[in-house]
Short mmCIF file of C-alpha atoms and ligand atoms in Angstrom, two decimals:
data_model
loop_
_atom_site.label_atom_id
_atom_site.label_comp_id
_atom_site.label_asym_id
_atom_site.label_seq_id
_atom_site.Cartn_x
_atom_site.Cartn_y
_atom_site.Cartn_z
CA MET A 1 -109.97 -109.59 142.08
CA GLU A 2 -106.58 -108.16 141.14
CA THR A 3 -106.51 -106.10 137.92
CA GLU A 4 -103.39 -106.45 135.82
CA GLN A 5 -101.46 -103.17 135.66
CA PRO A 6 -100.28 -102.08 132.20
CA LYS A 7 -96.55 -102.68 131.91
CA GLN A 8 -94.62 -99.46 132.39
CA LYS A 9 -92.38 -98.59 129.43
CA SER A 10 -88.79 -97.94 130.45
CA SER A 11 -87.12 -94.80 129.18
CA PRO A 12 -85.25 -95.53 125.92
CA HIS A 13 -81.49 -95.78 125.98
CA VAL A 14 -79.81 -95.51 122.58
CA LEU A 15 -76.34 -96.82 121.82
CA ILE A 16 -74.55 -95.11 118.91
CA PHE A 17 -71.54 -96.94 117.53
CA PRO A 18 -69.63 -95.34 114.63
CA CYS A 19 -66.83 -96.78 112.53
CA PRO A 20 -63.66 -95.25 114.08
CA ALA A 21 -63.02 -92.83 111.19
CA GLN A 22 -63.43 -89.05 111.00
CA GLY A 23 -66.07 -89.10 108.27
CA HIS A 24 -68.20 -91.49 110.36
CA VAL A 25 -67.72 -90.11 113.89
CA ASN A 26 -68.63 -86.56 112.76
CA PRO A 27 -72.17 -87.18 111.47
CA MET A 28 -72.95 -89.82 114.11
CA LEU A 29 -71.95 -87.47 116.91
CA LYS A 30 -74.21 -84.78 115.41
CA LEU A 31 -77.02 -87.30 115.50
CA ALA A 32 -76.18 -88.17 119.12
CA GLU A 33 -76.46 -84.50 120.07
CA LEU A 34 -79.77 -84.12 118.24
CA ILE A 35 -81.12 -87.12 120.16
CA ALA A 36 -79.71 -85.80 123.45
CA ILE A 37 -81.61 -82.55 122.86
CA GLN A 38 -84.75 -84.73 122.91
CA ASN A 39 -83.76 -85.75 126.44
CA LEU A 40 -83.18 -89.42 125.63
CA HIS A 41 -80.38 -91.45 127.20
CA ILE A 42 -77.49 -91.83 124.78
CA THR A 43 -74.28 -93.82 124.99
CA PHE A 44 -71.76 -92.92 122.30
CA LEU A 45 -69.32 -95.78 121.86
CA ASN A 46 -65.83 -95.06 120.55
CA THR A 47 -62.68 -97.11 120.32
CA LYS A 48 -60.18 -96.01 123.00
CA TYR A 49 -57.80 -94.74 120.33
CA ILE A 50 -60.40 -92.45 118.76
CA HIS A 51 -61.80 -91.25 122.06
CA ASN A 52 -58.32 -90.21 123.22
CA ARG A 53 -57.94 -88.08 120.10
CA LEU A 54 -61.38 -86.54 120.55
CA ILE A 55 -60.69 -85.40 124.09
CA GLN A 56 -57.17 -84.32 123.22
CA PHE A 57 -58.23 -81.95 120.43
CA ASN A 58 -61.79 -80.86 121.28
CA ASP A 59 -62.82 -79.02 124.45
CA ASP A 60 -66.34 -79.37 123.07
CA ILE A 61 -66.51 -83.01 124.16
CA GLN A 62 -66.45 -82.02 127.84
CA ASP A 63 -68.98 -79.26 127.12
CA LEU A 64 -71.35 -81.81 125.57
CA LEU A 65 -71.30 -83.88 128.76
CA GLU A 66 -72.07 -80.84 130.87
CA CYS A 67 -74.83 -79.73 128.54
CA TYR A 68 -76.58 -83.11 128.23
CA PRO A 69 -76.59 -85.10 131.48
CA LYS A 70 -78.18 -88.08 129.68
CA LEU A 71 -75.32 -88.34 127.17
CA GLN A 72 -72.27 -90.42 128.01
CA PHE A 73 -69.19 -91.69 126.17
CA LYS A 74 -67.97 -95.26 126.55
CA THR A 75 -64.95 -96.86 124.96
CA ILE A 76 -64.01 -100.33 123.76
CA SER A 77 -60.76 -101.85 122.61
CA ASP A 78 -60.04 -102.02 118.89
CA PHE A 79 -57.60 -104.90 119.46
CA HIS A 80 -54.59 -102.75 118.53
CA ASP A 81 -53.31 -101.88 121.97
CA ASP A 82 -49.79 -100.86 120.98
CA GLU A 83 -50.13 -97.10 120.26
CA GLU A 84 -46.85 -97.10 118.33
CA LYS A 85 -48.06 -99.73 115.89
CA HIS A 86 -51.67 -98.60 115.71
CA PRO A 87 -53.04 -98.57 112.12
CA GLY A 88 -54.69 -95.19 112.84
CA PHE A 89 -57.79 -93.98 111.01
CA GLY A 90 -56.40 -93.43 107.53
CA GLU A 91 -55.62 -95.88 104.77
CA LYS A 92 -55.17 -98.77 107.20
CA ILE A 93 -58.53 -98.24 108.89
CA GLY A 94 -59.58 -101.56 107.33
CA ASP A 95 -57.37 -103.40 109.88
CA VAL A 96 -59.34 -101.90 112.75
CA VAL A 97 -62.70 -102.55 111.09
CA VAL A 98 -61.79 -106.20 110.45
CA ALA A 99 -60.61 -106.69 114.07
CA LEU A 100 -63.79 -105.16 115.46
CA THR A 101 -65.96 -107.21 113.12
CA LEU A 102 -64.21 -110.44 114.10
CA TYR A 103 -63.79 -109.94 117.83
CA GLY A 104 -65.99 -107.00 118.83
CA LYS A 105 -69.28 -108.78 119.47
CA PRO A 106 -68.65 -109.74 123.15
CA LEU A 107 -67.54 -106.17 123.89
CA LEU A 108 -70.66 -104.74 122.31
CA ARG A 109 -72.77 -107.29 124.19
CA ASP A 110 -71.23 -106.15 127.50
CA VAL A 111 -72.15 -102.53 126.80
CA ILE A 112 -75.72 -103.47 125.83
CA VAL A 113 -76.11 -105.37 129.10
CA SER A 114 -74.37 -102.95 131.45
CA GLU A 115 -76.10 -99.87 130.05
CA LYS A 116 -79.51 -101.53 129.52
CA ILE A 117 -79.57 -100.43 125.89
CA SER A 118 -82.99 -100.45 124.21
CA CYS A 119 -82.03 -99.34 120.70
CA LEU A 120 -78.87 -99.71 118.62
CA ILE A 121 -77.82 -97.14 116.03
CA VAL A 122 -74.80 -98.76 114.47
CA ASP A 123 -72.60 -97.74 111.57
CA GLY A 124 -73.68 -99.78 108.53
CA ILE A 125 -70.14 -101.14 108.38
CA PHE A 126 -70.89 -102.98 111.63
CA GLY A 127 -74.41 -104.03 110.63
CA ASP A 128 -73.42 -107.69 110.53
CA LEU A 129 -71.91 -107.47 114.01
CA ALA A 130 -75.05 -105.97 115.51
CA ILE A 131 -77.82 -108.02 113.87
CA ASP A 132 -77.43 -111.08 116.11
CA LEU A 133 -77.14 -108.94 119.23
CA ALA A 134 -80.33 -107.04 118.38
CA HIS A 135 -82.13 -110.37 117.99
CA GLU A 136 -80.58 -111.79 121.15
CA PHE A 137 -81.81 -108.88 123.27
CA GLY A 138 -85.03 -108.21 121.36
CA ILE A 139 -84.07 -104.60 120.70
CA GLN A 140 -84.31 -102.39 117.62
CA LEU A 141 -81.40 -102.14 115.22
CA ILE A 142 -81.04 -99.03 113.11
CA THR A 143 -78.08 -98.84 110.75
CA PHE A 144 -76.50 -95.53 109.77
CA ARG A 145 -74.81 -95.37 106.36
CA THR A 146 -72.54 -92.33 106.23
CA VAL A 147 -72.26 -92.40 102.44
CA SER A 148 -74.60 -90.75 99.93
CA ALA A 149 -77.79 -92.54 98.86
CA CYS A 150 -76.44 -92.70 95.30
CA CYS A 151 -73.37 -94.56 96.54
CA LEU A 152 -75.42 -96.97 98.65
CA TRP A 153 -77.68 -97.65 95.67
CA ALA A 154 -74.65 -98.29 93.44
CA TYR A 155 -73.41 -100.87 95.96
CA LEU A 156 -76.82 -102.52 96.09
CA CYS A 157 -76.95 -102.76 92.31
CA VAL A 158 -73.73 -104.81 92.09
CA PRO A 159 -75.41 -108.25 91.85
CA LYS A 160 -77.62 -106.98 89.02
CA LEU A 161 -74.65 -105.42 87.22
CA ILE A 162 -72.76 -108.71 87.48
CA GLN A 163 -75.80 -110.53 86.09
CA CYS A 164 -75.97 -108.12 83.15
CA ASN A 165 -72.23 -108.55 82.50
CA GLU A 166 -71.53 -104.89 83.28
CA LEU A 167 -69.29 -105.87 86.20
CA PRO A 168 -66.58 -106.69 87.05
CA ILE A 169 -64.61 -104.19 85.03
CA ARG A 170 -62.09 -106.07 82.92
CA GLY A 171 -58.38 -105.37 82.82
CA ASP A 172 -58.35 -103.76 79.36
CA GLU A 173 -61.62 -101.92 79.93
CA ASP A 174 -62.40 -98.46 78.58
CA MET A 175 -63.17 -96.58 81.81
CA ASP A 176 -65.54 -94.29 79.90
CA ARG A 177 -67.86 -97.20 79.14
CA ILE A 178 -71.37 -96.23 80.21
CA ILE A 179 -73.15 -98.29 82.88
CA ARG A 180 -76.67 -98.99 81.58
CA ASN A 181 -78.42 -101.17 84.11
CA MET A 182 -78.49 -99.06 87.21
CA PRO A 183 -82.14 -98.02 87.79
CA GLY A 184 -82.45 -94.30 88.44
CA MET A 185 -78.97 -93.64 87.04
CA GLU A 186 -79.25 -95.10 83.54
CA ASN A 187 -76.58 -93.73 81.23
CA LEU A 188 -75.26 -91.37 83.89
CA LEU A 189 -72.30 -93.30 85.25
CA ARG A 190 -69.16 -94.39 83.46
CA CYS A 191 -66.98 -97.18 84.83
CA ARG A 192 -64.75 -94.51 86.33
CA ASP A 193 -67.67 -93.08 88.33
CA LEU A 194 -68.39 -96.29 90.22
CA PRO A 195 -67.43 -96.40 93.89
CA SER A 196 -63.79 -97.38 93.85
CA PHE A 197 -64.14 -100.92 95.21
CA LYS A 198 -65.76 -101.87 91.93
CA ARG A 199 -62.87 -100.34 90.14
CA LEU A 200 -60.64 -102.46 92.35
CA ALA A 201 -62.43 -105.40 90.83
CA LYS A 202 -60.52 -104.48 87.71
CA GLU A 203 -57.48 -105.95 89.40
CA ASN A 204 -59.57 -109.07 90.03
CA GLU A 205 -60.15 -108.34 93.69
CA HIS A 206 -63.41 -110.23 93.66
CA ILE A 207 -63.18 -110.83 97.37
CA ALA A 208 -63.34 -107.10 98.03
CA LEU A 209 -66.34 -106.85 95.72
CA ASP A 210 -68.12 -109.76 97.38
CA HIS A 211 -67.43 -108.37 100.82
CA VAL A 212 -68.83 -104.94 100.01
CA VAL A 213 -71.97 -106.47 98.53
CA PHE A 214 -72.43 -108.64 101.62
CA GLN A 215 -71.80 -105.77 104.02
CA ASN A 216 -74.32 -103.54 102.28
CA GLN A 217 -76.98 -106.21 102.16
CA GLN A 218 -76.45 -106.95 105.85
CA SER A 219 -76.81 -103.30 106.78
CA LEU A 220 -80.27 -103.31 105.19
CA LYS A 221 -81.46 -106.20 107.37
CA ALA A 222 -81.93 -103.75 110.22
CA ASN A 223 -85.32 -102.45 111.30
CA ALA A 224 -84.53 -99.03 109.91
CA LEU A 225 -81.84 -97.12 108.04
CA ILE A 226 -80.54 -93.59 108.61
CA LEU A 227 -79.00 -91.65 105.76
CA ASN A 228 -77.22 -88.31 105.98
CA THR A 229 -78.94 -86.84 102.94
CA PHE A 230 -82.20 -85.04 102.20
CA GLU A 231 -85.16 -85.92 100.02
CA ASP A 232 -84.87 -83.02 97.58
CA LEU A 233 -81.23 -83.84 96.90
CA GLU A 234 -81.50 -87.54 96.08
CA ALA A 235 -85.22 -88.15 95.51
CA PRO A 236 -85.00 -90.45 92.44
CA ILE A 237 -82.36 -92.62 94.11
CA LEU A 238 -84.23 -92.81 97.40
CA SER A 239 -87.34 -93.92 95.50
CA GLN A 240 -85.33 -96.77 93.98
CA ILE A 241 -84.04 -97.93 97.37
CA ARG A 242 -87.56 -97.73 98.84
CA LEU A 243 -89.00 -99.59 95.86
CA HIS A 244 -86.53 -102.45 96.23
CA PHE A 245 -86.59 -102.58 100.05
CA PRO A 246 -90.23 -101.81 100.84
CA LYS A 247 -90.09 -103.14 104.42
CA LEU A 248 -87.15 -100.98 105.43
CA ILE A 249 -87.93 -97.68 107.14
CA ILE A 250 -85.57 -95.04 105.76
CA TYR A 251 -84.92 -91.86 107.72
CA THR A 252 -83.16 -89.17 105.70
CA LEU A 253 -82.01 -86.67 108.33
CA GLY A 254 -79.37 -84.61 106.58
CA PRO A 255 -77.44 -82.54 106.23
CA LEU A 256 -76.90 -83.52 109.86
CA HIS A 257 -74.38 -80.79 110.71
CA HIS A 258 -76.84 -78.17 109.52
CA HIS A 259 -79.77 -79.95 111.13
CA LEU A 260 -77.98 -79.65 114.47
CA ASN A 261 -76.90 -76.04 113.90
CA THR A 262 -80.47 -75.08 113.02
CA THR A 263 -81.88 -76.89 116.06
CA LYS A 264 -79.34 -75.39 118.47
CA LYS A 265 -79.27 -72.01 116.72
CA THR A 266 -75.48 -72.00 117.18
CA SER A 267 -72.63 -73.65 115.33
CA SER A 268 -72.24 -77.26 116.36
CA SER A 269 -69.47 -78.84 118.35
CA SER A 270 -66.24 -80.07 116.87
CA SER A 271 -65.07 -83.69 116.81
CA SER A 272 -61.77 -83.37 114.95
CA PHE A 273 -59.05 -86.01 115.14
CA PHE A 274 -56.42 -83.26 114.66
CA LYS A 275 -55.79 -79.89 116.27
CA ALA A 276 -57.40 -77.23 114.09
CA ASP A 277 -55.11 -74.34 113.09
CA ARG A 278 -57.24 -71.23 113.58
CA THR A 279 -54.75 -68.82 112.00
CA CYS A 280 -56.55 -69.53 108.73
CA MET A 281 -59.63 -67.67 110.01
CA THR A 282 -57.60 -64.49 110.56
CA TRP A 283 -56.07 -64.90 107.10
CA LEU A 284 -59.53 -65.38 105.53
CA GLU A 285 -60.73 -62.17 107.20
CA SER A 286 -58.22 -60.23 105.13
CA GLN A 287 -59.38 -61.71 101.78
CA PRO A 288 -61.98 -60.20 99.44
CA LEU A 289 -65.47 -61.66 98.99
CA LYS A 290 -65.52 -65.09 97.27
CA SER A 291 -61.89 -64.76 96.22
CA VAL A 292 -60.33 -67.85 97.86
CA VAL A 293 -60.12 -71.45 96.63
CA TYR A 294 -60.31 -73.72 99.67
CA VAL A 295 -58.40 -76.98 99.14
CA ASN A 296 -58.89 -79.99 101.40
CA PHE A 297 -58.81 -83.69 100.57
CA GLY A 298 -60.30 -84.96 103.82
CA SER A 299 -59.07 -87.23 106.57
CA ILE A 300 -57.87 -90.31 104.68
CA THR A 301 -56.57 -89.34 101.22
CA SER A 302 -52.87 -89.93 100.74
CA MET A 303 -51.12 -88.22 97.83
CA LYS A 304 -47.99 -88.84 95.85
CA GLY A 305 -45.39 -86.09 95.74
CA GLU A 306 -45.96 -85.52 92.01
CA GLU A 307 -49.72 -85.09 92.54
CA ILE A 308 -49.14 -82.48 95.21
CA ILE A 309 -46.77 -80.63 92.88
CA GLU A 310 -49.37 -80.62 90.07
CA ILE A 311 -52.07 -79.29 92.40
CA TRP A 312 -49.69 -76.63 93.68
CA HIS A 313 -48.73 -75.37 90.21
CA GLY A 314 -52.35 -75.46 89.09
CA LEU A 315 -53.27 -73.23 92.03
CA LEU A 316 -50.30 -70.88 91.60
CA ASN A 317 -50.95 -70.54 87.84
CA SER A 318 -54.64 -69.81 88.37
CA LYS A 319 -53.51 -66.61 90.13
CA LYS A 320 -56.31 -67.08 92.67
CA GLN A 321 -55.73 -67.00 96.42
CA PHE A 322 -55.92 -70.37 98.10
CA LEU A 323 -56.16 -71.92 101.54
CA TRP A 324 -54.75 -75.45 101.36
CA VAL A 325 -54.98 -78.07 104.09
CA ILE A 326 -52.18 -80.62 103.99
CA ARG A 327 -52.59 -83.05 106.89
CA PRO A 328 -49.45 -83.88 108.88
CA ASN A 329 -49.65 -87.54 107.72
CA MET A 330 -50.47 -86.78 104.10
CA VAL A 331 -47.08 -86.08 102.53
CA GLN A 332 -44.49 -88.83 102.63
CA GLU A 333 -41.70 -86.99 100.78
CA LYS A 334 -39.39 -85.27 103.23
CA GLY A 335 -38.90 -81.59 102.56
CA LEU A 336 -41.83 -81.26 100.14
CA LEU A 337 -44.09 -79.41 102.55
CA LYS A 338 -41.30 -76.94 103.35
CA GLU A 339 -40.72 -76.41 99.62
CA LEU A 340 -44.42 -75.63 99.10
CA GLU A 341 -44.56 -73.27 102.05
CA GLU A 342 -41.46 -71.40 101.00
CA GLY A 343 -42.53 -71.25 97.36
CA THR A 344 -45.97 -69.79 98.10
CA SER A 345 -46.27 -66.07 98.70
CA LYS A 346 -48.31 -65.14 101.78
CA GLU A 347 -50.43 -62.92 99.52
CA GLN A 348 -51.52 -65.82 97.35
CA GLY A 349 -51.72 -68.82 99.61
CA LEU A 350 -51.79 -70.25 103.09
CA ILE A 351 -50.95 -73.89 103.82
CA VAL A 352 -52.02 -75.38 107.16
CA GLY A 353 -52.39 -78.85 108.70
CA TRP A 354 -56.10 -78.95 109.69
CA VAL A 355 -58.89 -76.37 109.83
CA PRO A 356 -62.34 -75.97 111.36
CA GLN A 357 -63.88 -76.89 108.01
CA GLU A 358 -67.49 -75.88 108.56
CA GLU A 359 -66.37 -72.45 109.70
CA VAL A 360 -64.06 -72.11 106.70
CA LEU A 361 -66.76 -73.11 104.20
CA SER A 362 -69.22 -70.66 105.70
CA HIS A 363 -66.73 -67.78 105.41
CA LYS A 364 -67.62 -65.08 102.91
CA ALA A 365 -64.12 -65.11 101.39
CA ILE A 366 -64.49 -68.67 100.06
CA GLY A 367 -65.30 -68.83 96.34
CA ALA A 368 -64.76 -72.52 95.55
CA PHE A 369 -63.83 -75.80 97.20
CA LEU A 370 -61.25 -78.14 95.65
CA THR A 371 -62.34 -81.34 97.39
CA HIS A 372 -61.91 -85.12 97.43
CA SER A 373 -65.74 -85.34 97.45
CA GLY A 374 -66.05 -87.09 100.81
CA TRP A 375 -69.75 -87.11 101.63
CA ASN A 376 -69.45 -84.86 104.69
CA SER A 377 -67.37 -82.33 102.80
CA THR A 378 -69.84 -82.38 99.91
CA LEU A 379 -72.78 -81.73 102.24
CA GLU A 380 -70.92 -79.02 104.14
CA SER A 381 -70.05 -77.28 100.87
CA LEU A 382 -73.51 -77.43 99.43
CA VAL A 383 -75.14 -76.06 102.59
CA TYR A 384 -73.04 -72.89 102.21
CA GLY A 385 -73.58 -72.68 98.44
CA VAL A 386 -69.88 -73.15 97.63
CA PRO A 387 -69.24 -74.58 94.11
CA MET A 388 -66.79 -77.49 93.96
CA ILE A 389 -63.90 -78.79 91.91
CA CYS A 390 -63.72 -82.50 92.61
CA TRP A 391 -60.65 -84.68 92.74
CA PRO A 392 -62.07 -87.92 94.21
CA TYR A 393 -59.75 -90.40 95.84
CA PHE A 394 -61.66 -93.58 96.77
CA SER A 395 -64.86 -95.26 97.91
CA ASP A 396 -68.03 -93.19 97.49
CA GLN A 397 -66.10 -90.13 96.33
CA GLN A 398 -66.06 -91.19 92.67
CA ILE A 399 -69.84 -91.26 92.44
CA ASN A 400 -70.36 -88.17 94.62
CA SER A 401 -68.22 -86.10 92.27
CA ARG A 402 -70.22 -87.35 89.26
CA PHE A 403 -73.41 -86.14 90.93
CA VAL A 404 -71.81 -82.79 91.78
CA SER A 405 -70.91 -82.14 88.14
CA GLU A 406 -73.66 -83.89 86.16
CA VAL A 407 -76.76 -84.04 88.37
CA TRP A 408 -76.64 -81.07 90.71
CA LYS A 409 -74.39 -79.06 88.37
CA ILE A 410 -72.63 -77.31 91.22
CA GLY A 411 -69.06 -77.91 90.13
CA LEU A 412 -66.58 -79.71 87.91
CA ASP A 413 -65.12 -83.21 88.16
CA MET A 414 -61.38 -83.64 87.67
CA LYS A 415 -61.56 -87.39 88.30
CA ASP A 416 -58.54 -89.53 87.39
CA VAL A 417 -56.57 -86.54 86.14
CA CYS A 418 -54.02 -84.63 88.16
CA ASP A 419 -52.64 -82.02 85.83
CA ARG A 420 -51.71 -78.42 86.54
CA LYS A 421 -53.23 -77.02 83.33
CA VAL A 422 -56.53 -78.86 83.85
CA LEU A 423 -56.74 -77.56 87.42
CA GLU A 424 -55.83 -74.00 86.41
CA ASN A 425 -58.61 -74.03 83.79
CA MET A 426 -61.15 -75.49 86.19
CA VAL A 427 -60.33 -72.93 88.90
CA ASN A 428 -60.81 -70.17 86.36
CA ASP A 429 -64.06 -71.67 85.09
CA VAL A 430 -65.55 -71.96 88.56
CA MET A 431 -64.17 -68.67 89.92
CA VAL A 432 -64.49 -66.48 86.79
CA ASN A 433 -65.81 -67.74 83.42
CA ARG A 434 -68.80 -69.77 84.64
CA LYS A 435 -68.99 -68.25 88.12
CA GLU A 436 -72.60 -67.02 87.91
CA GLU A 437 -73.88 -70.32 86.55
CA PHE A 438 -72.28 -72.38 89.33
CA LEU A 439 -73.20 -69.93 92.06
CA LYS A 440 -76.82 -69.88 90.96
CA SER A 441 -77.22 -73.66 91.10
CA ALA A 442 -75.21 -73.89 94.33
CA MET A 443 -77.46 -71.31 95.99
CA GLU A 444 -80.58 -73.17 94.84
CA ILE A 445 -79.36 -76.42 96.40
CA ALA A 446 -78.27 -74.59 99.56
CA LYS A 447 -81.83 -73.27 99.91
CA LEU A 448 -83.25 -76.78 99.59
CA ALA A 449 -80.78 -78.06 102.19
CA CYS A 450 -81.86 -75.35 104.63
CA LYS A 451 -85.53 -76.02 103.93
CA SER A 452 -85.10 -79.72 104.69
CA VAL A 453 -83.92 -79.12 108.26
CA SER A 454 -86.25 -76.20 109.04
CA CYS A 455 -89.62 -76.64 110.74
CA ASP A 456 -91.75 -79.02 108.63
CA GLY A 457 -88.91 -79.80 106.22
CA SER A 458 -88.36 -83.45 105.27
CA SER A 459 -85.30 -84.09 107.48
CA TYR A 460 -86.91 -82.21 110.36
CA ASN A 461 -90.07 -84.33 110.13
CA ASN A 462 -88.12 -87.56 109.64
CA PHE A 463 -86.13 -86.87 112.78
CA ARG A 464 -89.34 -86.31 114.75
CA ASP A 465 -90.57 -89.68 113.38
CA LEU A 466 -87.30 -91.37 114.34
CA ILE A 467 -87.62 -90.19 117.93
CA GLU A 468 -91.21 -91.39 118.00
CA TYR A 469 -90.06 -94.75 116.63
CA ILE A 470 -87.33 -95.08 119.27
CA ARG A 471 -89.78 -94.22 122.06
CA SER A 472 -92.54 -96.48 120.79
CA THR A 473 -90.32 -99.52 120.25
CA SER A 474 -88.47 -99.30 123.53
CA PRO A 475 -89.32 -102.40 125.64
C1 UDX B 501 -64.63 -90.80 104.00
C2 UDX B 501 -65.61 -90.82 102.80
O1 UDX B 501 -65.15 -90.25 101.67
C3 UDX B 501 -66.94 -90.33 103.20
O2 UDX B 501 -67.77 -90.04 102.12
C4 UDX B 501 -67.50 -91.40 104.04
O3 UDX B 501 -68.84 -91.19 104.34
C5 UDX B 501 -66.63 -91.44 105.27
O4 UDX B 501 -65.25 -91.67 104.94
P1 UDX B 501 -63.31 -88.48 104.72
O5 UDX B 501 -62.17 -88.66 103.83
O6 UDX B 501 -63.01 -88.37 106.13
O7 UDX B 501 -64.48 -89.56 104.61
O8 UDX B 501 -64.08 -87.17 104.18
P2 UDX B 501 -65.42 -86.48 104.61
O9 UDX B 501 -66.59 -87.39 104.50
O10 UDX B 501 -65.50 -85.25 103.82
O11 UDX B 501 -65.23 -86.14 106.15
C6 UDX B 501 -64.20 -85.34 106.66
C7 UDX B 501 -64.72 -84.56 107.83
O12 UDX B 501 -63.62 -83.97 108.51
C8 UDX B 501 -65.66 -83.44 107.45
O13 UDX B 501 -66.75 -83.38 108.35
C9 UDX B 501 -64.80 -82.18 107.59
O14 UDX B 501 -65.51 -81.04 107.97
C10 UDX B 501 -63.82 -82.58 108.64
N1 UDX B 501 -62.53 -81.86 108.45
C11 UDX B 501 -61.72 -82.24 107.43
C12 UDX B 501 -62.21 -80.83 109.27
O15 UDX B 501 -62.96 -80.48 110.19
N2 UDX B 501 -61.05 -80.17 109.05
C13 UDX B 501 -60.18 -80.51 108.06
O16 UDX B 501 -59.14 -79.85 107.92
C14 UDX B 501 -60.53 -81.59 107.23
#
């Protein structure tokens, strides 16, 4: 009599698909490398436009392929084939996301079939796109939200806030009104601290509000959720999410850049969409310990000329040295950049177009970070114990900066104000008057971040569990 042989499990093959934006590709590529170190097959799926930029500006991409034979990059169209008219990855990124959401499913299906994918790790923004495909192929879907847990929780609370008449924000609203019905954040947030889409609702953009609510709920219909945070940082908020979504497995793996650095025992690879100007590192070498304010508003923020002028005067008047990153596509006013460069003495400031940010933040000369509070920048800053001055621009940044100033107490929040005197005072508070206080709390959080990714730390253990989950659920 023939005995039935146990079915052999095939080796897992994970597809990672980020939203084509800098703040999404960075952490998802770190995750890809961490998984590749575990010797699993990985396909990292980029739009053609983004992949071209990655290979153009980062030799590290080729090195990754040589280092991990089971890692490969694949590309798909983003339905904007004319390079000249491409919306890019800044303020018009929404056009690309909408096109991929509407038309991307067949392309994603082709990759799943051709690469025999057994597990999808998809940016939460594309959760809706991937759910049907995961069902169709009987494979696991894990969504990755690149925002903070506090931001995700704020999004998830929208229906309740509408029910309690706390949202939408009305046209004549006092933006300092306190939000009361957000479990785990009662009396912490003002209207102005809500992720900016809800503030958009002030202009009656209910569609935007509805869409964000839908998108977030869809992303939680996956089998599991990955967050780039760590338990000690956002414990009360994570408990709320777990309480309300008890069936969802949540893997907190962050800070991912540091997780990878600790695992590799070297600094991790770069995935910049711009060429980094390394002259800033030589300049930093010549600056005294913790003397420099590092200024960077991320990959998307666009600024008006008058805002740039206020920031500039605030920095000049603070009399502190500064390293300021002004992206090539950030200033619209012709001649303004030249005016700033010529009006800044080399002794006080250096203005460049893009920097290797992790390296800058880890440099001993950096004393504070004037930031837009993007979640990656926030995590990178807190790992190196650098106190922050926050000038949030949009999306999750408004709530991140509130947590920086009021929960973690590692900086000040300049939200909704762009005034030279306010900035000058804040720089002096963080760099001089309240320096010890901010440094102490920043160092404490930095220690917790390091602990989380070290052997037996929460993110370390969660990653081990994730790998086990991927292996055990592979068909
Ligand atoms: C935005 C959101 O604010 C963010 O919270 C969300 O999760 C993704 O979209 P972004 O404006 O790109 O992100 O900011 P941030 O999340 O801080 O990411 C920027 C990344 O680019 C960081 O990893 C940073 O290190 C890197 N960077 C930025 C550089 O390497 N060099 C630079 O000069 C500027």
